[in-house]
Amino acid sequence: MTTIGDNLYSVSTRLQQACAQAGRPRAEVRLLAVSKTFDADAVRQAWRAGQRAFGENYVQEGVAKIEALATAGDCPGLEWHCIGPLQSNKTRPVAEHFDWVHSVDRLKVAERLSAQRPAGRAPLQVCLQVDVDGGANKSGVAPADLPALAEAVARLPGLRLRGLMCIPEPAPDFESQRALFLQARALFDDLRARGFDLDTLSMGMSDDLEAAVAAGSTLVRVGRAIFGHRERKPGPPGPFDAATAAAA
Ligand SMILES: *Cc1c(COP(=O)(O)O)cnc(C)c1O
């Protein structure tokens, strides 16, 4: 059985090769370890292997883990990214506990996050989620509405607009994956050309990180390739998480 440390090593080797293939410096691409459905102890193991940035999808589950690890105090320097769909009535715990949010796709959510960001903390680092392939019931701002949203979000005092995030539909092969990621890249370049100071293009997961890096990703969000198969859908903490939090 491989350990989380072994898996992190394999993923960083994949990233190294993907960057070499794309003619990009490895330092241009950050790795976000997506720990949804895994407990605080899995985060600890990744931390011991040098990983510091973690992504969570579900607010309640993420906050429980953040608090458990902060209380235990044995993993200093953790950085927490909220990457899941956000309802506007669930923004407060996100504003209070996370460092980044990748899934902002409407102004109302951004305004609430900004207003609820505690005064003593650095601004919340934000990516706008863009719906590149117009998937039906999908999250993300439509490309046509992106510049206006960016304009408004960039003005909010509690937030710092860092870039874009996308989750395209799975595509059958490398070239079609890359083509979808290149659409996000074009939107990113367009915003930069309009004067937005952006440095983060959050795209690529366990199955398609190579195509994302080829298209210019600066941050890949990797879950299964690090932590293994997910036994359950992300959701409210179950008895398993409560036991872990208590033991922490
Ligand atoms: C779960 C998830 C990931 C990680 O996906 P894997 O396929 O496990 O690597 C990345 N981004 C988002 C938004 C996710 O929900």
PDB file of C-alpha atoms and ligand atoms in Angstrom:
ATOM      1  CA  MET A   1       0.000   0.000   0.000  1.00  0.00           C
ATOM      2  CA  THR A   2       1.292   3.426  -0.867  1.00  0.00           C
ATOM      3  CA  THR A   3       1.284   6.174   1.709  1.00  0.00           C
ATOM      4  CA  ILE A   4       0.146   9.761   1.320  1.00  0.00           C
ATOM      5  CA  GLY A   5       3.811  10.780   1.311  1.00  0.00           C
ATOM      6  CA  ASP A   6       4.535   8.372  -1.589  1.00  0.00           C
ATOM      7  CA  ASN A   7       1.518   9.695  -3.486  1.00  0.00           C
ATOM      8  CA  LEU A   8       2.615  13.296  -2.993  1.00  0.00           C
ATOM      9  CA  TYR A   9       5.994  12.350  -4.376  1.00  0.00           C
ATOM     10  CA  SER A  10       4.368  10.757  -7.463  1.00  0.00           C
ATOM     11  CA  VAL A  11       2.160  13.784  -8.042  1.00  0.00           C
ATOM     12  CA  SER A  12       5.086  16.154  -7.790  1.00  0.00           C
ATOM     13  CA  THR A  13       6.970  13.972 -10.292  1.00  0.00           C
ATOM     14  CA  ARG A  14       3.980  14.211 -12.648  1.00  0.00           C
ATOM     15  CA  LEU A  15       3.973  17.981 -12.207  1.00  0.00           C
ATOM     16  CA  GLN A  16       7.690  18.152 -12.854  1.00  0.00           C
ATOM     17  CA  GLN A  17       7.269  16.194 -16.102  1.00  0.00           C
ATOM     18  CA  ALA A  18       4.215  18.171 -17.186  1.00  0.00           C
ATOM     19  CA  CYS A  19       6.099  21.428 -16.669  1.00  0.00           C
ATOM     20  CA  ALA A  20       9.143  20.132 -18.550  1.00  0.00           C
ATOM     21  CA  GLN A  21       6.891  19.015 -21.402  1.00  0.00           C
ATOM     22  CA  ALA A  22       5.256  22.446 -21.508  1.00  0.00           C
ATOM     23  CA  GLY A  23       8.585  24.259 -21.254  1.00  0.00           C
ATOM     24  CA  ARG A  24       7.521  25.902 -17.999  1.00  0.00           C
ATOM     25  CA  PRO A  25       9.449  26.264 -14.723  1.00  0.00           C
ATOM     26  CA  ARG A  26       8.120  23.884 -12.058  1.00  0.00           C
ATOM     27  CA  ALA A  27       7.893  26.831  -9.652  1.00  0.00           C
ATOM     28  CA  GLU A  28       5.044  28.327 -11.726  1.00  0.00           C
ATOM     29  CA  VAL A  29       2.591  25.623 -10.644  1.00  0.00           C
ATOM     30  CA  ARG A  30       1.396  25.184  -7.070  1.00  0.00           C
ATOM     31  CA  LEU A  31      -0.102  21.971  -5.759  1.00  0.00           C
ATOM     32  CA  LEU A  32      -3.307  22.164  -3.732  1.00  0.00           C
ATOM     33  CA  ALA A  33      -4.046  18.905  -1.888  1.00  0.00           C
ATOM     34  CA  VAL A  34      -7.815  18.341  -1.890  1.00  0.00           C
ATOM     35  CA  SER A  35      -8.579  16.670   1.438  1.00  0.00           C
ATOM     36  CA  LYS A  36     -12.392  16.540   1.216  1.00  0.00           C
ATOM     37  CA  THR A  37     -13.850  13.412   2.882  1.00  0.00           C
ATOM     38  CA  PHE A  38     -10.471  12.631   4.484  1.00  0.00           C
ATOM     39  CA  ASP A  39      -9.847  13.291   8.144  1.00  0.00           C
ATOM     40  CA  ALA A  40      -7.455  15.603   9.949  1.00  0.00           C
ATOM     41  CA  ASP A  41      -4.951  12.801  10.257  1.00  0.00           C
ATOM     42  CA  ALA A  42      -4.661  12.500   6.477  1.00  0.00           C
ATOM     43  CA  VAL A  43      -3.887  16.229   6.384  1.00  0.00           C
ATOM     44  CA  ARG A  44      -1.214  15.664   9.065  1.00  0.00           C
ATOM     45  CA  GLN A  45       0.432  12.953   6.981  1.00  0.00           C
ATOM     46  CA  ALA A  46       0.549  15.227   3.956  1.00  0.00           C
ATOM     47  CA  TRP A  47       1.876  18.054   6.141  1.00  0.00           C
ATOM     48  CA  ARG A  48       4.714  15.808   7.343  1.00  0.00           C
ATOM     49  CA  ALA A  49       5.577  15.198   3.684  1.00  0.00           C
ATOM     50  CA  GLY A  50       5.867  18.971   3.193  1.00  0.00           C
ATOM     51  CA  GLN A  51       2.422  19.855   1.826  1.00  0.00           C
ATOM     52  CA  ARG A  52       0.949  23.101   3.216  1.00  0.00           C
ATOM     53  CA  ALA A  53      -2.009  24.110   1.004  1.00  0.00           C
ATOM     54  CA  PHE A  54      -5.249  22.115   1.320  1.00  0.00           C
ATOM     55  CA  GLY A  55      -8.593  22.342  -0.445  1.00  0.00           C
ATOM     56  CA  GLU A  56     -12.025  21.588   0.995  1.00  0.00           C
ATOM     57  CA  ASN A  57     -15.386  21.451  -0.756  1.00  0.00           C
ATOM     58  CA  TYR A  58     -17.911  21.384   1.975  1.00  0.00           C
ATOM     59  CA  VAL A  59     -17.919  24.293   4.425  1.00  0.00           C
ATOM     60  CA  GLN A  60     -18.929  22.446   7.578  1.00  0.00           C
ATOM     61  CA  GLU A  61     -16.509  19.578   7.012  1.00  0.00           C
ATOM     62  CA  GLY A  62     -13.677  21.982   6.143  1.00  0.00           C
ATOM     63  CA  VAL A  63     -14.210  24.225   9.157  1.00  0.00           C
ATOM     64  CA  ALA A  64     -14.263  21.222  11.510  1.00  0.00           C
ATOM     65  CA  LYS A  65     -10.895  20.091  10.135  1.00  0.00           C
ATOM     66  CA  ILE A  66      -9.396  23.590  10.227  1.00  0.00           C
ATOM     67  CA  GLU A  67     -10.430  24.007  13.855  1.00  0.00           C
ATOM     68  CA  ALA A  68      -9.268  20.541  14.915  1.00  0.00           C
ATOM     69  CA  LEU A  69      -5.826  21.113  13.415  1.00  0.00           C
ATOM     70  CA  ALA A  70      -5.556  24.647  14.779  1.00  0.00           C
ATOM     71  CA  THR A  71      -6.436  23.393  18.260  1.00  0.00           C
ATOM     72  CA  ALA A  72      -3.945  20.536  18.072  1.00  0.00           C
ATOM     73  CA  GLY A  73      -1.362  23.056  16.867  1.00  0.00           C
ATOM     74  CA  ASP A  74       0.957  20.383  15.477  1.00  0.00           C
ATOM     75  CA  CYS A  75       0.813  21.438  11.802  1.00  0.00           C
ATOM     76  CA  PRO A  76       1.841  25.086  11.632  1.00  0.00           C
ATOM     77  CA  GLY A  77       1.665  26.973   8.352  1.00  0.00           C
ATOM     78  CA  LEU A  78      -1.447  25.329   6.884  1.00  0.00           C
ATOM     79  CA  GLU A  79      -3.214  27.281   4.142  1.00  0.00           C
ATOM     80  CA  TRP A  80      -6.888  26.492   3.515  1.00  0.00           C
ATOM     81  CA  HIS A  81      -8.706  26.875   0.211  1.00  0.00           C
ATOM     82  CA  CYS A  82     -12.471  26.600  -0.181  1.00  0.00           C
ATOM     83  CA  ILE A  83     -13.130  25.099  -3.618  1.00  0.00           C
ATOM     84  CA  GLY A  84     -16.746  23.925  -3.396  1.00  0.00           C
ATOM     85  CA  PRO A  85     -19.974  25.590  -4.513  1.00  0.00           C
ATOM     86  CA  LEU A  86     -20.968  28.396  -2.154  1.00  0.00           C
ATOM     87  CA  GLN A  87     -24.462  29.374  -1.103  1.00  0.00           C
ATOM     88  CA  SER A  88     -24.818  32.967  -0.030  1.00  0.00           C
ATOM     89  CA  ASN A  89     -26.225  31.964   3.385  1.00  0.00           C
ATOM     90  CA  LYS A  90     -23.078  29.876   4.108  1.00  0.00           C
ATOM     91  CA  THR A  91     -20.437  32.520   3.510  1.00  0.00           C
ATOM     92  CA  ARG A  92     -19.675  33.532   7.101  1.00  0.00           C
ATOM     93  CA  PRO A  93     -17.713  30.442   8.207  1.00  0.00           C
ATOM     94  CA  VAL A  94     -15.795  30.600   4.920  1.00  0.00           C
ATOM     95  CA  ALA A  95     -14.881  34.263   5.452  1.00  0.00           C
ATOM     96  CA  GLU A  96     -13.866  33.514   9.037  1.00  0.00           C
ATOM     97  CA  HIS A  97     -11.799  30.355   8.546  1.00  0.00           C
ATOM     98  CA  PHE A  98     -10.391  30.012   5.033  1.00  0.00           C
ATOM     99  CA  ASP A  99      -7.458  31.793   3.370  1.00  0.00           C
ATOM    100  CA  TRP A 100      -8.669  31.364  -0.212  1.00  0.00           C
ATOM    101  CA  VAL A 101     -11.947  30.812  -2.062  1.00  0.00           C
ATOM    102  CA  HIS A 102     -11.831  29.487  -5.643  1.00  0.00           C
ATOM    103  CA  SER A 103     -15.547  29.197  -6.278  1.00  0.00           C
ATOM    104  CA  VAL A 104     -16.866  32.758  -6.305  1.00  0.00           C
ATOM    105  CA  ASP A 105     -19.290  33.050  -9.214  1.00  0.00           C
ATOM    106  CA  ARG A 106     -21.648  35.848  -8.276  1.00  0.00           C
ATOM    107  CA  LEU A 107     -21.420  39.283  -6.738  1.00  0.00           C
ATOM    108  CA  LYS A 108     -23.765  38.616  -3.838  1.00  0.00           C
ATOM    109  CA  VAL A 109     -21.479  35.867  -2.511  1.00  0.00           C
ATOM    110  CA  ALA A 110     -18.399  38.073  -2.991  1.00  0.00           C
ATOM    111  CA  GLU A 111     -20.008  40.998  -1.168  1.00  0.00           C
ATOM    112  CA  ARG A 112     -20.941  38.838   1.777  1.00  0.00           C
ATOM    113  CA  LEU A 113     -17.472  37.269   1.978  1.00  0.00           C
ATOM    114  CA  SER A 114     -15.909  40.725   1.927  1.00  0.00           C
ATOM    115  CA  ALA A 115     -18.224  42.124   4.601  1.00  0.00           C
ATOM    116  CA  GLN A 116     -17.769  39.049   6.816  1.00  0.00           C
ATOM    117  CA  ARG A 117     -13.974  38.834   6.573  1.00  0.00           C
ATOM    118  CA  PRO A 118     -12.662  39.493  10.109  1.00  0.00           C
ATOM    119  CA  ALA A 119     -10.855  42.834  10.351  1.00  0.00           C
ATOM    120  CA  GLY A 120      -7.660  41.358  11.805  1.00  0.00           C
ATOM    121  CA  ARG A 121      -7.090  38.937   8.934  1.00  0.00           C
ATOM    122  CA  ALA A 122      -5.483  39.364   5.521  1.00  0.00           C
ATOM    123  CA  PRO A 123      -8.024  39.826   2.734  1.00  0.00           C
ATOM    124  CA  LEU A 124      -9.569  36.609   1.510  1.00  0.00           C
ATOM    125  CA  GLN A 125      -7.743  35.525  -1.657  1.00  0.00           C
ATOM    126  CA  VAL A 126     -10.322  34.917  -4.371  1.00  0.00           C
ATOM    127  CA  CYS A 127     -10.617  33.203  -7.735  1.00  0.00           C
ATOM    128  CA  LEU A 128     -13.708  33.585  -9.895  1.00  0.00           C
ATOM    129  CA  GLN A 129     -15.100  30.265 -11.079  1.00  0.00           C
ATOM    130  CA  VAL A 130     -15.826  30.424 -14.772  1.00  0.00           C
ATOM    131  CA  ASP A 131     -18.057  28.024 -16.683  1.00  0.00           C
ATOM    132  CA  VAL A 132     -15.967  27.457 -19.806  1.00  0.00           C
ATOM    133  CA  ASP A 133     -18.059  24.742 -21.398  1.00  0.00           C
ATOM    134  CA  GLY A 134     -21.558  25.963 -20.556  1.00  0.00           C
ATOM    135  CA  GLY A 135     -22.443  22.736 -18.769  1.00  0.00           C
ATOM    136  CA  ALA A 136     -26.147  22.647 -17.795  1.00  0.00           C
ATOM    137  CA  ASN A 137     -26.630  22.774 -13.978  1.00  0.00           C
ATOM    138  CA  LYS A 138     -23.014  23.923 -13.472  1.00  0.00           C
ATOM    139  CA  SER A 139     -21.511  26.523 -11.189  1.00  0.00           C
ATOM    140  CA  GLY A 140     -19.451  29.303 -12.618  1.00  0.00           C
ATOM    141  CA  VAL A 141     -19.950  32.693 -14.200  1.00  0.00           C
ATOM    142  CA  ALA A 142     -20.613  32.732 -17.945  1.00  0.00           C
ATOM    143  CA  PRO A 143     -17.585  34.024 -19.873  1.00  0.00           C
ATOM    144  CA  ALA A 144     -19.607  36.991 -21.163  1.00  0.00           C
ATOM    145  CA  ASP A 145     -20.356  38.133 -17.595  1.00  0.00           C
ATOM    146  CA  LEU A 146     -16.819  37.659 -16.305  1.00  0.00           C
ATOM    147  CA  PRO A 147     -15.333  41.152 -16.867  1.00  0.00           C
ATOM    148  CA  ALA A 148     -18.180  42.896 -15.045  1.00  0.00           C
ATOM    149  CA  LEU A 149     -17.948  40.472 -12.111  1.00  0.00           C
ATOM    150  CA  ALA A 150     -14.155  40.888 -11.941  1.00  0.00           C
ATOM    151  CA  GLU A 151     -14.577  44.670 -11.964  1.00  0.00           C
ATOM    152  CA  ALA A 152     -16.981  44.578  -9.016  1.00  0.00           C
ATOM    153  CA  VAL A 153     -15.090  41.958  -6.996  1.00  0.00           C
ATOM    154  CA  ALA A 154     -11.764  43.771  -7.409  1.00  0.00           C
ATOM    155  CA  ARG A 155     -13.295  46.746  -5.583  1.00  0.00           C
ATOM    156  CA  LEU A 156     -14.328  44.830  -2.453  1.00  0.00           C
ATOM    157  CA  PRO A 157     -12.061  45.686   0.507  1.00  0.00           C
ATOM    158  CA  GLY A 158     -12.177  42.301   2.258  1.00  0.00           C
ATOM    159  CA  LEU A 159     -11.142  40.377  -0.849  1.00  0.00           C
ATOM    160  CA  ARG A 160      -8.100  40.232  -3.075  1.00  0.00           C
ATOM    161  CA  LEU A 161      -8.895  39.030  -6.588  1.00  0.00           C
ATOM    162  CA  ARG A 162      -6.165  36.563  -7.638  1.00  0.00           C
ATOM    163  CA  GLY A 163      -7.498  34.821 -10.735  1.00  0.00           C
ATOM    164  CA  LEU A 164      -9.823  32.247 -12.241  1.00  0.00           C
ATOM    165  CA  MET A 165     -10.844  28.682 -11.509  1.00  0.00           C
ATOM    166  CA  CYS A 166     -12.553  26.188 -13.799  1.00  0.00           C
ATOM    167  CA  ILE A 167     -13.795  22.598 -13.717  1.00  0.00           C
ATOM    168  CA  PRO A 168     -14.464  21.574 -17.318  1.00  0.00           C
ATOM    169  CA  GLU A 169     -16.425  18.421 -18.082  1.00  0.00           C
ATOM    170  CA  PRO A 170     -14.147  15.399 -18.405  1.00  0.00           C
ATOM    171  CA  ALA A 171     -12.900  15.167 -21.996  1.00  0.00           C
ATOM    172  CA  PRO A 172     -11.925  11.940 -23.801  1.00  0.00           C
ATOM    173  CA  ASP A 173      -8.293  12.761 -24.569  1.00  0.00           C
ATOM    174  CA  PHE A 174      -5.431  15.086 -23.798  1.00  0.00           C
ATOM    175  CA  GLU A 175      -6.004  17.451 -26.731  1.00  0.00           C
ATOM    176  CA  SER A 176      -9.692  18.021 -25.997  1.00  0.00           C
ATOM    177  CA  GLN A 177      -8.924  18.534 -22.299  1.00  0.00           C
ATOM    178  CA  ARG A 178      -6.240  21.031 -23.199  1.00  0.00           C
ATOM    179  CA  ALA A 179      -8.609  22.854 -25.569  1.00  0.00           C
ATOM    180  CA  LEU A 180     -11.097  23.395 -22.726  1.00  0.00           C
ATOM    181  CA  PHE A 181      -8.394  24.616 -20.363  1.00  0.00           C
ATOM    182  CA  LEU A 182      -7.123  26.957 -23.070  1.00  0.00           C
ATOM    183  CA  GLN A 183     -10.529  28.664 -23.061  1.00  0.00           C
ATOM    184  CA  ALA A 184     -10.024  29.513 -19.390  1.00  0.00           C
ATOM    185  CA  ARG A 185      -6.491  30.612 -20.159  1.00  0.00           C
ATOM    186  CA  ALA A 186      -7.771  32.986 -22.865  1.00  0.00           C
ATOM    187  CA  LEU A 187     -10.240  34.547 -20.398  1.00  0.00           C
ATOM    188  CA  PHE A 188      -7.429  34.902 -17.845  1.00  0.00           C
ATOM    189  CA  ASP A 189      -5.162  36.588 -20.409  1.00  0.00           C
ATOM    190  CA  ASP A 190      -7.998  38.871 -21.466  1.00  0.00           C
ATOM    191  CA  LEU A 191      -8.594  40.067 -17.893  1.00  0.00           C
ATOM    192  CA  ARG A 192      -4.896  40.694 -17.444  1.00  0.00           C
ATOM    193  CA  ALA A 193      -4.857  42.669 -20.677  1.00  0.00           C
ATOM    194  CA  ARG A 194      -7.689  44.759 -19.201  1.00  0.00           C
ATOM    195  CA  GLY A 195      -5.396  45.645 -16.310  1.00  0.00           C
ATOM    196  CA  PHE A 196      -6.435  43.165 -13.602  1.00  0.00           C
ATOM    197  CA  ASP A 197      -3.435  42.103 -11.526  1.00  0.00           C
ATOM    198  CA  LEU A 198      -4.022  38.330 -11.596  1.00  0.00           C
ATOM    199  CA  ASP A 199      -1.532  35.535 -10.929  1.00  0.00           C
ATOM    200  CA  THR A 200      -3.621  32.412 -10.348  1.00  0.00           C
ATOM    201  CA  LEU A 201      -5.226  30.088 -12.874  1.00  0.00           C
ATOM    202  CA  SER A 202      -6.685  27.243 -10.798  1.00  0.00           C
ATOM    203  CA  MET A 203      -7.305  24.247 -13.054  1.00  0.00           C
ATOM    204  CA  GLY A 204      -6.379  20.591 -13.350  1.00  0.00           C
ATOM    205  CA  MET A 205      -7.221  17.647 -11.077  1.00  0.00           C
ATOM    206  CA  SER A 206      -5.975  14.056 -10.600  1.00  0.00           C
ATOM    207  CA  ASP A 207      -6.986  12.921 -14.087  1.00  0.00           C
ATOM    208  CA  ASP A 208      -6.144  15.974 -16.182  1.00  0.00           C
ATOM    209  CA  LEU A 209      -3.389  17.946 -14.492  1.00  0.00           C
ATOM    210  CA  GLU A 210      -0.978  17.441 -17.418  1.00  0.00           C
ATOM    211  CA  ALA A 211      -3.418  19.021 -19.890  1.00  0.00           C
ATOM    212  CA  ALA A 212      -4.063  21.881 -17.462  1.00  0.00           C
ATOM    213  CA  VAL A 213      -0.351  22.567 -17.016  1.00  0.00           C
ATOM    214  CA  ALA A 214       0.076  22.492 -20.813  1.00  0.00           C
ATOM    215  CA  ALA A 215      -2.626  25.182 -21.028  1.00  0.00           C
ATOM    216  CA  GLY A 216      -1.051  27.443 -18.399  1.00  0.00           C
ATOM    217  CA  SER A 217      -2.466  26.343 -15.035  1.00  0.00           C
ATOM    218  CA  THR A 218      -0.666  27.898 -12.056  1.00  0.00           C
ATOM    219  CA  LEU A 219      -2.417  25.793  -9.410  1.00  0.00           C
ATOM    220  CA  VAL A 220      -3.652  22.213  -9.709  1.00  0.00           C
ATOM    221  CA  ARG A 221      -6.208  20.820  -7.252  1.00  0.00           C
ATOM    222  CA  VAL A 222      -5.444  17.160  -6.628  1.00  0.00           C
ATOM    223  CA  GLY A 223      -7.458  14.849  -4.379  1.00  0.00           C
ATOM    224  CA  ARG A 224      -7.549  11.148  -5.255  1.00  0.00           C
ATOM    225  CA  ALA A 225      -3.992  10.938  -6.584  1.00  0.00           C
ATOM    226  CA  ILE A 226      -2.799  12.050  -3.127  1.00  0.00           C
ATOM    227  CA  PHE A 227      -5.330  10.693  -0.629  1.00  0.00           C
ATOM    228  CA  GLY A 228      -6.746   7.745  -2.562  1.00  0.00           C
ATOM    229  CA  HIS A 229     -10.257   6.731  -3.500  1.00  0.00           C
ATOM    230  CA  ARG A 230     -13.046   8.688  -1.753  1.00  0.00           C
ATOM    231  CA  GLU A 231     -15.411   6.406   0.155  1.00  0.00           C
ATOM    232  CA  ARG A 232     -18.218   8.932   0.357  1.00  0.00           C
ATOM    233  CA  LYS A 233     -19.347  12.147  -1.209  1.00  0.00           C
ATOM    234  CA  PRO A 234     -18.185  15.294   0.568  1.00  0.00           C
ATOM    235  CA  GLY A 235     -20.798  16.314   3.063  1.00  0.00           C
ATOM    236  CA  PRO A 236     -21.497  17.129   6.662  1.00  0.00           C
ATOM    237  CA  PRO A 237     -19.024  15.522   9.040  1.00  0.00           C
ATOM    238  CA  GLY A 238     -20.137  12.046  10.047  1.00  0.00           C
ATOM    239  CA  PRO A 239     -19.287  10.093  13.227  1.00  0.00           C
ATOM    240  CA  PHE A 240     -15.929   9.260  11.638  1.00  0.00           C
ATOM    241  CA  ASP A 241     -14.937  12.932  11.439  1.00  0.00           C
ATOM    242  CA  ALA A 242     -16.273  13.697  14.903  1.00  0.00           C
ATOM    243  CA  ALA A 243     -14.134  10.889  16.362  1.00  0.00           C
ATOM    244  CA  THR A 244     -11.100  12.221  14.538  1.00  0.00           C
ATOM    245  CA  ALA A 245     -11.722  15.781  15.681  1.00  0.00           C
ATOM    246  CA  ALA A 246     -12.093  14.592  19.274  1.00  0.00           C
ATOM    247  CA  ALA A 247      -8.885  12.570  19.082  1.00  0.00           C
ATOM    248  CA  ALA A 248      -6.942  15.493  17.576  1.00  0.00           C
TER     249      ALA A 248
HETATM  250  C1  LIG B   1     -12.778  16.994  -5.617  1.00  0.00           C
HETATM  251  C2  LIG B   1     -12.273  18.188  -6.337  1.00  0.00           C
HETATM  252  C3  LIG B   1     -10.967  18.228  -6.841  1.00  0.00           C
HETATM  253  C4  LIG B   1     -10.019  17.050  -6.772  1.00  0.00           C
HETATM  254  O1  LIG B   1     -10.460  16.058  -7.636  1.00  0.00           O
HETATM  255  P1  LIG B   1      -9.628  14.685  -7.810  1.00  0.00           P
HETATM  256  O2  LIG B   1     -10.211  14.103  -9.032  1.00  0.00           O
HETATM  257  O3  LIG B   1      -9.848  13.891  -6.567  1.00  0.00           O
HETATM  258  O4  LIG B   1      -8.196  15.065  -7.968  1.00  0.00           O
HETATM  259  C5  LIG B   1     -10.540  19.402  -7.433  1.00  0.00           C
HETATM  260  N1  LIG B   1     -11.335  20.478  -7.544  1.00  0.00           N
HETATM  261  C6  LIG B   1     -12.593  20.477  -7.080  1.00  0.00           C
HETATM  262  C7  LIG B   1     -13.428  21.713  -7.230  1.00  0.00           C
HETATM  263  C8  LIG B   1     -13.105  19.333  -6.488  1.00  0.00           C
HETATM  264  O5  LIG B   1     -14.372  19.336  -6.062  1.00  0.00           O
END
